[in-house]
Tab-separated table of C-alpha atoms and ligand atoms in Angstrom:
chain	number	residue	atom	x	y	z
E	1	UNK	CA	0.000	0.000	0.000
E	2	UNK	CA	1.364	3.411	-0.929
E	3	UNK	CA	1.277	5.886	1.941
E	4	UNK	CA	-0.584	8.683	0.226
E	5	UNK	CA	-3.030	9.538	2.933
E	6	UNK	CA	-2.465	12.907	4.503
E	7	UNK	CA	-2.349	12.932	8.325
E	8	UNK	CA	-5.776	14.603	8.193
E	9	UNK	CA	-7.211	11.603	6.388
E	10	UNK	CA	-5.455	9.166	8.684
E	11	UNK	CA	-6.628	10.956	11.828
E	12	UNK	CA	-10.217	11.664	10.784
E	13	UNK	CA	-11.471	9.826	7.708
E	14	UNK	CA	-10.091	6.352	8.427
E	15	UNK	CA	-11.264	6.209	12.077
E	16	UNK	CA	-14.667	7.589	11.092
E	17	UNK	CA	-15.088	4.938	8.387
E	18	UNK	CA	-14.063	2.234	10.888
E	19	UNK	CA	-16.553	3.545	13.470
E	20	UNK	CA	-19.486	3.610	11.045
E	21	UNK	CA	-18.717	0.090	9.779
E	22	UNK	CA	-18.517	-1.199	13.382
E	23	UNK	CA	-21.682	0.575	14.494
E	24	UNK	CA	-23.658	-0.611	11.460
E	25	UNK	CA	-22.507	-4.176	12.189
E	26	UNK	CA	-24.419	-4.070	15.488
E	27	UNK	CA	-27.723	-4.394	13.619
E	28	UNK	CA	-27.403	-8.120	13.198
E	29	UNK	CA	-29.743	-11.072	13.812
E	30	UNK	CA	-26.888	-13.583	14.302
E	31	UNK	CA	-24.497	-11.876	16.746
E	32	UNK	CA	-21.357	-13.922	17.282
E	33	UNK	CA	-21.890	-15.801	14.020
E	34	UNK	CA	-21.221	-13.345	11.231
E	35	UNK	CA	-23.668	-10.670	10.209
E	36	UNK	CA	-27.208	-11.352	9.049
E	37	UNK	CA	-29.438	-8.444	8.039
E	38	UNK	CA	-32.232	-9.620	5.778
E	39	UNK	CA	-34.515	-7.116	4.034
E	40	UNK	CA	-37.511	-5.659	5.906
E	41	UNK	CA	-36.429	-7.252	9.216
E	42	UNK	CA	-36.034	-5.458	12.561
E	43	UNK	CA	-32.270	-5.248	11.980
E	44	UNK	CA	-32.808	-3.743	8.536
E	45	UNK	CA	-35.175	-1.098	9.895
E	46	UNK	CA	-32.697	-0.299	12.687
E	47	UNK	CA	-29.719	0.064	10.344
E	48	UNK	CA	-31.793	2.369	8.135
E	49	UNK	CA	-32.505	4.644	11.081
E	50	UNK	CA	-28.811	4.567	11.990
E	51	UNK	CA	-27.632	5.337	8.439
E	52	UNK	CA	-30.168	8.138	8.100
E	53	UNK	CA	-28.716	9.747	11.237
E	54	UNK	CA	-25.147	9.377	9.902
E	55	UNK	CA	-26.265	11.007	6.635
E	56	UNK	CA	-27.932	13.845	8.574
E	57	UNK	CA	-24.751	14.349	10.631
E	58	UNK	CA	-22.870	14.640	7.322
E	59	UNK	CA	-25.172	17.513	6.386
E	60	UNK	CA	-27.288	15.632	3.832
E	61	UNK	CA	-31.014	16.019	3.203
E	62	UNK	CA	-32.380	12.545	3.996
E	63	UNK	CA	-35.378	10.574	2.756
E	64	UNK	CA	-36.585	6.995	2.258
E	65	UNK	CA	-37.871	5.505	-0.976
E	66	UNK	CA	-40.653	2.955	-1.513
E	67	UNK	CA	-38.167	0.053	-1.650
E	68	UNK	CA	-36.782	0.724	1.835
E	69	UNK	CA	-33.663	2.511	0.630
E	70	UNK	CA	-32.172	5.367	2.688
E	71	UNK	CA	-31.160	8.431	0.687
E	72	UNK	CA	-28.921	11.379	1.547
E	73	UNK	CA	-28.966	14.239	-0.975
E	74	UNK	CA	-27.145	17.454	-1.820
E	75	UNK	CA	-29.045	19.707	-4.195
E	76	UNK	CA	-26.848	20.863	-7.077
E	77	UNK	CA	-27.214	23.694	-9.565
E	78	UNK	CA	-29.134	21.222	-11.759
E	79	UNK	CA	-31.488	18.414	-10.644
E	80	UNK	CA	-29.645	15.753	-12.639
E	81	UNK	CA	-28.068	13.532	-10.030
E	82	UNK	CA	-24.848	11.602	-9.525
E	83	UNK	CA	-25.680	8.507	-7.480
E	84	UNK	CA	-23.281	6.850	-5.025
E	85	UNK	CA	-24.880	3.598	-3.928
E	86	UNK	CA	-24.498	0.185	-2.362
E	87	UNK	CA	-26.565	-2.116	-0.163
E	88	UNK	CA	-27.220	-2.435	3.578
E	89	UNK	CA	-28.648	-5.954	3.539
E	90	UNK	CA	-26.396	-8.991	3.961
E	91	UNK	CA	-26.340	-12.717	3.278
E	92	UNK	CA	-26.828	-15.201	6.151
E	93	UNK	CA	-23.767	-15.171	8.485
E	94	UNK	CA	-22.087	-12.670	6.174
E	95	UNK	CA	-19.531	-9.962	6.797
E	96	UNK	CA	-19.495	-6.288	7.764
E	97	UNK	CA	-18.171	-4.867	4.488
E	98	UNK	CA	-20.201	-6.386	1.611
E	99	UNK	CA	-22.440	-3.462	0.654
E	100	UNK	CA	-21.855	-1.372	3.772
E	101	UNK	CA	-18.356	-0.393	2.608
E	102	UNK	CA	-19.919	1.364	-0.383
E	103	UNK	CA	-22.613	3.041	1.688
E	104	UNK	CA	-20.068	4.415	4.165
E	105	UNK	CA	-17.692	5.584	1.419
E	106	UNK	CA	-20.595	7.271	-0.351
E	107	UNK	CA	-21.518	9.176	2.791
E	108	UNK	CA	-17.889	10.300	3.257
E	109	UNK	CA	-17.686	11.533	-0.355
E	110	UNK	CA	-20.911	13.489	0.131
E	111	UNK	CA	-19.561	14.915	3.394
E	112	UNK	CA	-16.410	16.188	1.630
E	113	UNK	CA	-18.507	17.816	-1.088
E	114	UNK	CA	-20.887	19.321	1.482
E	115	UNK	CA	-18.053	20.630	3.652
E	116	UNK	CA	-16.391	22.229	0.630
E	117	UNK	CA	-19.184	24.796	0.938
E	118	UNK	CA	-19.511	24.950	-2.864
E	119	UNK	CA	-22.824	23.950	-4.443
E	120	UNK	CA	-21.966	21.146	-6.887
E	121	UNK	CA	-23.162	21.466	-10.482
E	122	UNK	CA	-24.945	18.080	-10.388
E	123	UNK	CA	-27.060	17.042	-7.441
E	124	UNK	CA	-25.572	14.185	-5.452
E	125	UNK	CA	-27.314	11.265	-3.785
E	126	UNK	CA	-25.967	8.583	-1.482
E	127	UNK	CA	-28.320	5.588	-1.586
E	128	UNK	CA	-28.225	2.695	0.870
E	129	UNK	CA	-30.098	0.073	-1.120
E	130	UNK	CA	-32.265	-2.790	0.117
E	131	UNK	CA	-32.249	-6.527	-0.650
E	132	UNK	CA	-29.390	-6.572	-3.132
E	133	UNK	CA	-28.477	-10.113	-2.097
E	134	UNK	CA	-31.680	-12.023	-2.733
E	135	UNK	CA	-30.921	-14.125	0.360
E	136	UNK	CA	-34.437	-13.975	1.776
E	137	UNK	CA	-36.570	-13.684	-1.363
E	138	UNK	CA	-35.834	-14.854	-4.904
E	139	UNK	CA	-34.758	-11.901	-6.874
E	140	UNK	CA	-32.285	-9.612	-5.150
E	141	UNK	CA	-31.334	-6.188	-6.570
E	142	UNK	CA	-34.661	-5.005	-5.088
E	143	UNK	CA	-33.993	-1.261	-4.731
E	144	UNK	CA	-32.111	-0.958	-8.025
E	145	UNK	CA	-34.922	-2.799	-9.829
E	146	UNK	CA	-37.492	-0.531	-8.121
E	147	UNK	CA	-35.572	2.598	-9.203
E	148	UNK	CA	-35.691	1.176	-12.735
E	149	UNK	CA	-39.473	0.827	-12.373
E	150	UNK	CA	-39.313	-2.956	-12.751
E	151	UNK	CA	-40.952	-4.263	-9.568
E	152	UNK	CA	-44.738	-4.666	-9.534
E	153	UNK	CA	-46.911	-4.996	-6.425
E	154	UNK	CA	-48.173	-8.287	-7.930
E	155	UNK	CA	-44.631	-9.695	-7.961
E	156	UNK	CA	-44.198	-8.600	-4.334
E	157	UNK	CA	-47.384	-10.439	-3.401
E	158	UNK	CA	-46.219	-13.623	-5.174
E	159	UNK	CA	-42.615	-14.032	-4.063
E	160	UNK	CA	-42.309	-15.653	-0.630
E	161	UNK	CA	-39.478	-16.462	1.769
E	162	UNK	CA	-38.886	-19.907	3.272
E	163	UNK	CA	-41.473	-19.157	6.000
E	164	UNK	CA	-44.097	-18.284	3.400
E	165	UNK	CA	-43.965	-14.517	4.063
E	166	UNK	CA	-44.387	-12.529	0.840
E	167	UNK	CA	-42.247	-9.505	-0.027
E	168	UNK	CA	-45.435	-7.414	0.218
E	169	UNK	CA	-46.201	-8.676	3.740
E	170	UNK	CA	-42.591	-8.095	4.798
E	171	UNK	CA	-42.716	-4.583	3.319
E	172	UNK	CA	-45.916	-3.753	5.200
E	173	UNK	CA	-44.414	-5.080	8.442
E	174	UNK	CA	-41.536	-2.638	7.866
E	175	UNK	CA	-43.940	0.254	7.239
E	176	UNK	CA	-43.643	0.205	3.432
E	177	UNK	CA	-46.435	0.045	0.860
E	178	UNK	CA	-45.910	-2.251	-2.168
E	179	UNK	CA	-48.608	-0.319	-4.009
E	180	UNK	CA	-46.395	2.752	-3.865
E	181	UNK	CA	-43.582	1.135	-5.892
E	182	UNK	CA	-42.884	3.357	-8.941
E	183	UNK	CA	-43.679	1.680	-12.240
E	184	UNK	CA	-41.528	4.074	-14.264
E	185	UNK	CA	-37.699	4.375	-14.145
E	186	UNK	CA	-36.109	7.437	-12.594
E	187	UNK	CA	-34.952	9.757	-15.372
E	188	UNK	CA	-32.816	12.188	-13.354
E	189	UNK	CA	-29.816	9.959	-12.676
E	190	UNK	CA	-26.798	11.125	-14.679
E	191	UNK	CA	-24.175	8.644	-13.430
E	192	UNK	CA	-23.827	5.863	-10.865
E	193	UNK	CA	-20.777	4.913	-8.795
E	194	UNK	CA	-20.542	1.924	-6.478
E	195	UNK	CA	-17.570	1.316	-4.201
E	196	UNK	CA	-17.445	-2.318	-3.047
E	197	UNK	CA	-15.091	-4.832	-1.485
E	198	UNK	CA	-13.622	-7.051	-4.222
E	199	UNK	CA	-14.807	-10.247	-2.530
E	200	UNK	CA	-11.935	-12.014	-4.276
E	201	UNK	CA	-8.117	-12.321	-3.969
E	202	UNK	CA	-6.779	-10.378	-6.983
E	203	UNK	CA	-6.006	-6.899	-5.578
E	204	UNK	CA	-4.416	-8.279	-2.434
E	205	UNK	CA	-2.331	-10.870	-4.329
E	206	UNK	CA	-1.086	-8.229	-6.789
E	207	UNK	CA	-0.553	-5.614	-4.063
E	208	UNK	CA	-2.788	-3.109	-5.866
E	209	UNK	CA	-4.668	-0.467	-3.904
E	210	UNK	CA	-7.897	-0.072	-5.915
E	211	UNK	CA	-9.731	-1.952	-8.676
E	212	UNK	CA	-11.650	-0.374	-11.548
E	213	UNK	CA	-14.331	-2.806	-12.668
E	214	UNK	CA	-14.433	-3.633	-16.399
E	215	UNK	CA	-17.654	-5.652	-16.376
E	216	UNK	CA	-20.005	-7.264	-13.877
E	217	UNK	CA	-20.771	-10.932	-14.317
E	218	UNK	CA	-24.125	-12.134	-15.502
E	219	UNK	CA	-25.919	-14.245	-12.894
E	220	UNK	CA	-28.661	-16.759	-13.513
E	221	UNK	CA	-30.433	-18.696	-10.792
E	222	UNK	CA	-32.840	-21.572	-11.313
E	223	UNK	CA	-34.751	-23.644	-8.773
E	224	UNK	CA	-34.963	-27.345	-9.625
E	225	UNK	CA	-37.489	-29.665	-7.997
E	226	UNK	CA	-36.521	-33.326	-8.467
E	227	UNK	CA	-39.476	-35.588	-7.803
E	228	UNK	CA	-38.650	-39.250	-7.170
E	229	UNK	CA	-40.425	-41.695	-4.864
E	230	UNK	CA	-40.083	-42.208	-1.100
E	231	UNK	CA	-39.309	-45.884	-0.335
E	232	UNK	CA	-38.000	-48.079	2.444
E	233	UNK	CA	-34.209	-47.598	2.696
E	234	UNK	CA	-33.627	-51.263	3.536
E	235	UNK	CA	-35.997	-53.311	1.458
E	236	UNK	CA	-36.060	-51.387	-1.828
E	237	UNK	CA	-33.577	-52.900	-4.325
E	238	UNK	CA	-31.199	-50.313	-5.853
E	239	UNK	CA	-32.551	-50.907	-9.364
E	240	UNK	CA	-36.116	-50.245	-8.258
E	241	UNK	CA	-35.520	-46.835	-6.694
E	242	UNK	CA	-36.408	-43.336	-7.842
E	243	UNK	CA	-33.988	-41.745	-5.434
E	244	UNK	CA	-34.292	-37.937	-5.656
E	245	UNK	CA	-31.067	-37.496	-3.637
E	246	UNK	CA	-29.085	-39.683	-6.047
E	247	UNK	CA	-30.520	-37.628	-8.918
E	248	UNK	CA	-29.602	-34.376	-7.163
E	249	UNK	CA	-26.065	-35.611	-6.539
E	250	UNK	CA	-25.598	-36.521	-10.215
E	251	UNK	CA	-26.976	-33.111	-11.230
E	252	UNK	CA	-24.642	-31.185	-8.881
E	253	UNK	CA	-21.559	-33.013	-10.184
E	254	UNK	CA	-22.648	-32.508	-13.796
E	255	UNK	CA	-23.307	-28.749	-13.548
E	256	UNK	CA	-20.133	-28.024	-11.559
E	257	UNK	CA	-17.947	-30.126	-13.898
E	258	UNK	CA	-19.471	-28.259	-16.848
E	259	UNK	CA	-18.455	-24.879	-15.377
E	260	UNK	CA	-14.913	-26.139	-14.748
E	261	UNK	CA	-14.665	-27.366	-18.338
E	262	UNK	CA	-16.052	-24.115	-19.800
E	263	UNK	CA	-13.623	-21.763	-18.013
E	264	UNK	CA	-14.525	-18.187	-17.040
E	265	UNK	CA	-17.701	-19.700	-15.628
E	266	UNK	CA	-18.834	-20.587	-12.131
E	267	UNK	CA	-21.711	-22.731	-10.909
E	268	UNK	CA	-22.790	-23.110	-7.302
E	269	UNK	CA	-25.426	-25.246	-5.622
E	270	UNK	CA	-25.546	-23.682	-2.173
E	271	UNK	CA	-29.184	-24.264	-1.336
E	272	UNK	CA	-30.848	-27.695	-1.173
E	273	UNK	CA	-33.767	-29.229	0.714
E	274	UNK	CA	-34.791	-32.901	0.978
E	275	UNK	CA	-38.184	-34.481	1.646
E	276	UNK	CA	-39.053	-36.289	3.802
E	277	UNK	CA	-35.448	-35.971	5.055
E	278	UNK	CA	-35.563	-39.104	7.199
E	279	UNK	CA	-32.537	-41.352	7.482
E	280	UNK	CA	-34.306	-44.593	6.554
E	281	UNK	CA	-36.513	-43.272	3.737
E	282	UNK	CA	-35.269	-42.938	0.144
E	283	UNK	CA	-35.577	-39.235	-0.709
E	284	UNK	CA	-38.879	-38.596	-2.467
E	285	UNK	CA	-38.139	-34.984	-3.424
E	286	UNK	CA	-35.117	-32.692	-3.539
E	287	UNK	CA	-35.326	-28.971	-4.278
E	288	UNK	CA	-32.099	-27.205	-5.125
E	289	UNK	CA	-31.057	-23.818	-6.508
E	290	UNK	CA	-28.317	-23.470	-9.127
E	291	UNK	CA	-26.479	-20.127	-9.337
E	292	UNK	CA	-24.438	-19.932	-12.540
E	293	UNK	CA	-22.423	-17.002	-13.849
E	294	UNK	CA	-19.997	-15.730	-16.424
E	295	UNK	CA	-18.945	-12.391	-17.879
E	296	UNK	CA	-19.570	-14.062	-21.279
E	297	UNK	CA	-23.234	-14.392	-22.302
E	298	UNK	CA	-22.688	-17.469	-24.482
E	299	UNK	CA	-21.171	-19.356	-21.520
E	300	UNK	CA	-24.249	-18.601	-19.434
E	301	UNK	CA	-26.392	-19.933	-22.271
E	302	UNK	CA	-24.198	-23.049	-22.513
E	303	UNK	CA	-24.611	-23.730	-18.789
E	304	UNK	CA	-28.363	-23.192	-19.017
E	305	UNK	CA	-28.621	-25.577	-22.003
E	306	UNK	CA	-26.512	-28.109	-20.114
E	307	UNK	CA	-28.924	-28.053	-17.192
E	308	UNK	CA	-31.819	-28.818	-19.531
E	309	UNK	CA	-29.980	-31.812	-20.989
E	310	UNK	CA	-29.035	-33.041	-17.498
E	311	UNK	CA	-32.702	-32.961	-16.464
E	312	UNK	CA	-33.759	-34.855	-19.596
E	313	UNK	CA	-31.122	-37.465	-18.761
E	314	UNK	CA	-32.415	-37.891	-15.196
E	315	UNK	CA	-35.928	-38.377	-16.526
E	316	UNK	CA	-34.805	-40.999	-19.043
E	317	UNK	CA	-32.346	-42.957	-16.882
E	318	UNK	CA	-33.909	-42.628	-13.421
E	319	UNK	CA	-37.565	-41.787	-14.059
E	320	UNK	CA	-37.175	-38.612	-12.023
E	321	UNK	CA	-39.627	-35.792	-12.808
E	322	UNK	CA	-37.888	-32.419	-12.917
E	323	UNK	CA	-39.480	-28.982	-12.545
E	324	UNK	CA	-37.301	-25.954	-13.329
E	325	UNK	CA	-38.278	-22.426	-12.211
E	326	UNK	CA	-36.293	-19.388	-13.393
E	327	UNK	CA	-35.396	-17.297	-10.330
E	328	UNK	CA	-32.921	-14.725	-11.665
E	329	UNK	CA	-31.773	-13.705	-15.139
E	330	UNK	CA	-29.147	-10.967	-15.137
E	331	UNK	CA	-26.792	-10.600	-18.084
E	332	UNK	CA	-23.156	-9.410	-17.934
E	333	UNK	CA	-22.875	-5.622	-17.970
E	334	UNK	CA	-19.833	-3.608	-19.103
E	335	UNK	CA	-19.039	-0.572	-16.936
E	336	UNK	CA	-18.968	2.842	-18.610
E	337	UNK	CA	-15.666	3.477	-20.414
E	338	UNK	CA	-15.753	7.235	-19.854
E	339	UNK	CA	-16.290	6.942	-16.110
E	340	UNK	CA	-13.618	4.246	-15.881
E	341	UNK	CA	-11.131	6.540	-17.624
E	342	UNK	CA	-11.962	9.288	-15.138
E	343	UNK	CA	-11.468	6.921	-12.202
E	344	UNK	CA	-8.072	5.880	-13.598
E	345	UNK	CA	-7.088	9.540	-13.927
E	346	UNK	CA	-8.184	10.250	-10.332
E	347	UNK	CA	-6.204	7.287	-9.016
E	348	UNK	CA	-3.163	8.690	-10.791
E	349	UNK	CA	-3.826	12.155	-9.414
E	350	UNK	CA	-3.966	10.956	-5.808
E	351	UNK	CA	-1.100	8.522	-6.292
E	352	UNK	CA	-2.733	5.153	-5.632
E	353	UNK	CA	-2.087	2.032	-7.684
E	354	UNK	CA	-5.034	0.637	-9.612
E	355	UNK	CA	-5.921	-2.082	-12.089
E	356	UNK	CA	-8.866	-3.055	-14.228
E	357	UNK	CA	-10.619	-6.289	-13.333
E	358	UNK	CA	-13.986	-8.022	-13.827
E	359	UNK	CA	-16.495	-8.580	-11.040
E	360	UNK	CA	-17.468	-12.204	-10.353
E	361	UNK	CA	-20.079	-10.891	-7.925
E	362	UNK	CA	-23.317	-9.265	-8.969
E	363	UNK	CA	-23.994	-5.691	-7.878
E	364	UNK	CA	-26.756	-3.082	-7.949
E	365	UNK	CA	-24.575	-1.108	-10.376
E	366	UNK	CA	-25.360	-3.626	-13.127
E	367	UNK	CA	-29.065	-2.871	-12.752
E	368	UNK	CA	-28.625	0.889	-12.441
E	369	UNK	CA	-26.525	0.694	-15.638
E	370	UNK	CA	-29.833	0.269	-17.484
E	371	UNK	CA	-30.779	3.886	-16.723
E	372	UNK	CA	-27.410	5.683	-16.436
E	373	UNK	CA	-23.661	5.233	-17.091
E	374	UNK	CA	-22.295	3.188	-14.180
E	375	UNK	CA	-18.849	2.444	-12.749
E	376	UNK	CA	-17.507	0.467	-9.811
E	377	UNK	CA	-14.390	0.730	-7.696
E	378	UNK	CA	-13.119	-2.238	-5.658
E	379	UNK	CA	-11.173	-2.173	-2.421
E	380	UNK	CA	-9.122	-5.265	-1.505
E	381	UNK	CA	-10.673	-8.094	0.516
E	382	UNK	CA	-8.280	-9.577	3.073
E	383	UNK	CA	-7.621	-13.180	2.069
E	384	UNK	CA	-10.108	-12.684	-0.757
E	385	UNK	CA	-12.876	-13.803	1.600
E	386	UNK	CA	-16.500	-12.633	1.540
E	387	UNK	CA	-20.019	-13.862	2.343
E	388	UNK	CA	-18.567	-15.152	5.613
E	389	UNK	CA	-17.756	-13.760	9.098
E	390	UNK	CA	-14.072	-13.483	8.094
E	391	UNK	CA	-14.891	-10.837	5.443
E	392	UNK	CA	-12.615	-7.815	6.045
E	393	UNK	CA	-11.133	-4.800	4.280
E	394	UNK	CA	-8.507	-2.393	5.647
E	395	UNK	CA	-10.372	0.904	5.971
E	396	UNK	CA	-7.331	2.785	4.657
E	397	UNK	CA	-8.176	1.429	1.189
E	398	UNK	CA	-11.740	2.631	1.671
E	399	UNK	CA	-10.364	6.115	2.427
E	400	UNK	CA	-8.350	5.909	-0.802
E	401	UNK	CA	-11.498	4.959	-2.717
E	402	UNK	CA	-13.311	7.924	-1.123
E	403	UNK	CA	-10.557	10.231	-2.359
E	404	UNK	CA	-10.459	8.712	-5.859
E	405	UNK	CA	-14.214	8.705	-6.474
E	406	UNK	CA	-14.595	12.145	-4.882
E	407	UNK	CA	-11.907	13.466	-7.235
E	408	UNK	CA	-13.800	11.941	-10.180
E	409	UNK	CA	-17.159	13.371	-9.058
E	410	UNK	CA	-15.611	16.832	-8.584
E	411	UNK	CA	-14.044	16.572	-12.036
E	412	UNK	CA	-17.424	15.705	-13.573
E	413	UNK	CA	-19.013	18.662	-11.778
E	414	UNK	CA	-16.293	20.942	-13.097
E	415	UNK	CA	-16.647	19.653	-16.682
E	416	UNK	CA	-20.467	19.569	-16.583
E	417	UNK	CA	-20.042	16.620	-18.928
E	418	UNK	CA	-23.015	14.338	-18.227
D	1	LIG	O1	-24.308	-12.921	-5.201
D	1	LIG	C1	-23.650	-11.921	-5.468
D	1	LIG	O2	-22.826	-11.930	-6.366
D	1	LIG	C2	-23.829	-10.649	-4.694
D	1	LIG	O3	-23.184	-10.787	-3.460
D	1	LIG	N1	-25.214	-10.323	-4.549
D	2	LIG	MN1	-22.521	-6.826	-2.393
D	3	LIG	MN1	-22.977	-10.127	-1.437
């Protein structure tokens, strides 16, 4: 790491970032076992109140949107708005930085611009988004999809969590009204920036301070229900069985081997349930979710086609009925070249090392990119770990990202170029 931070940054910005990350981490439904903050839960509502207060303390005008996002705004000379966003929800037993790092950095950038005392040309918004992960409900990217006018009240009434609670019911419990979800995209957003932990090992291994994202992976998720036949585990001959667990095991090996063979592709089966799930009964039904990704569209299509042929094979060879439900279809998205060039220039100006790299994780920025030019900046993840309690980033890198993105935003304001 290059020591470019002025004493002022080291004495104020870094400790303040650390404090906000630590305080936000308190709103957690699994204390002592990572961080869990699912959308519309008590912890989510609490962290929203906390973040709104931090935004107020930074001098921002705060508000909430219909999706449960928290917004801090600085009015500019024009209403067109530069958006700094990331999410406040987490996965189950996740870490303190995934999403929150970007929210905190966004607030610090807005604070610098506010404290400069100069009205920026473009308005600026920091947005703490809701349900980016899709860990509780099916879709994920909830706020960014709402801002794009793509979430209907009907969808919210149909999609349910594992306890059968619909998004709409969860929204109402959190004081939100699904019927107030905008059905048109926002038209005032001029550019989007998301700062995020890399969630991988590249920056740390190469000793690079900041990453400028080239493209965000496409992510598809399908739910597969494999319907076999429950039978006695002891008396049923192996050649008479319709064992849904055997079918699931064959499917998992096939889809993961396919991703390995394709290259620049990943496939994960991280969610599986068995019925009746009794040790001496052959599994009658297995439901599993397949998450498959690539930054290349044709590789996503190849993996999807492969799943179809695997299911046909299970039907033919094992007599297993297979039901596939699409749960997420997001295509790879290239980040805006012009904004990336500006970020590179800012990194050079403040003297931090940087490199271009793809994102294997999905992010709200890929959805916002549908309505405005979008760019992402990564900060290194220690050990490359994420989506686990060990997730950690040195806040000094976050302070560097604050400086770099702030420099870019100020440059855009000066050039009035959007
Ligand atoms: O799953 C992802 O890539 C992100 O963490 N939502
Ligand atoms: Mn994230
Ligand atoms: Mn995540």
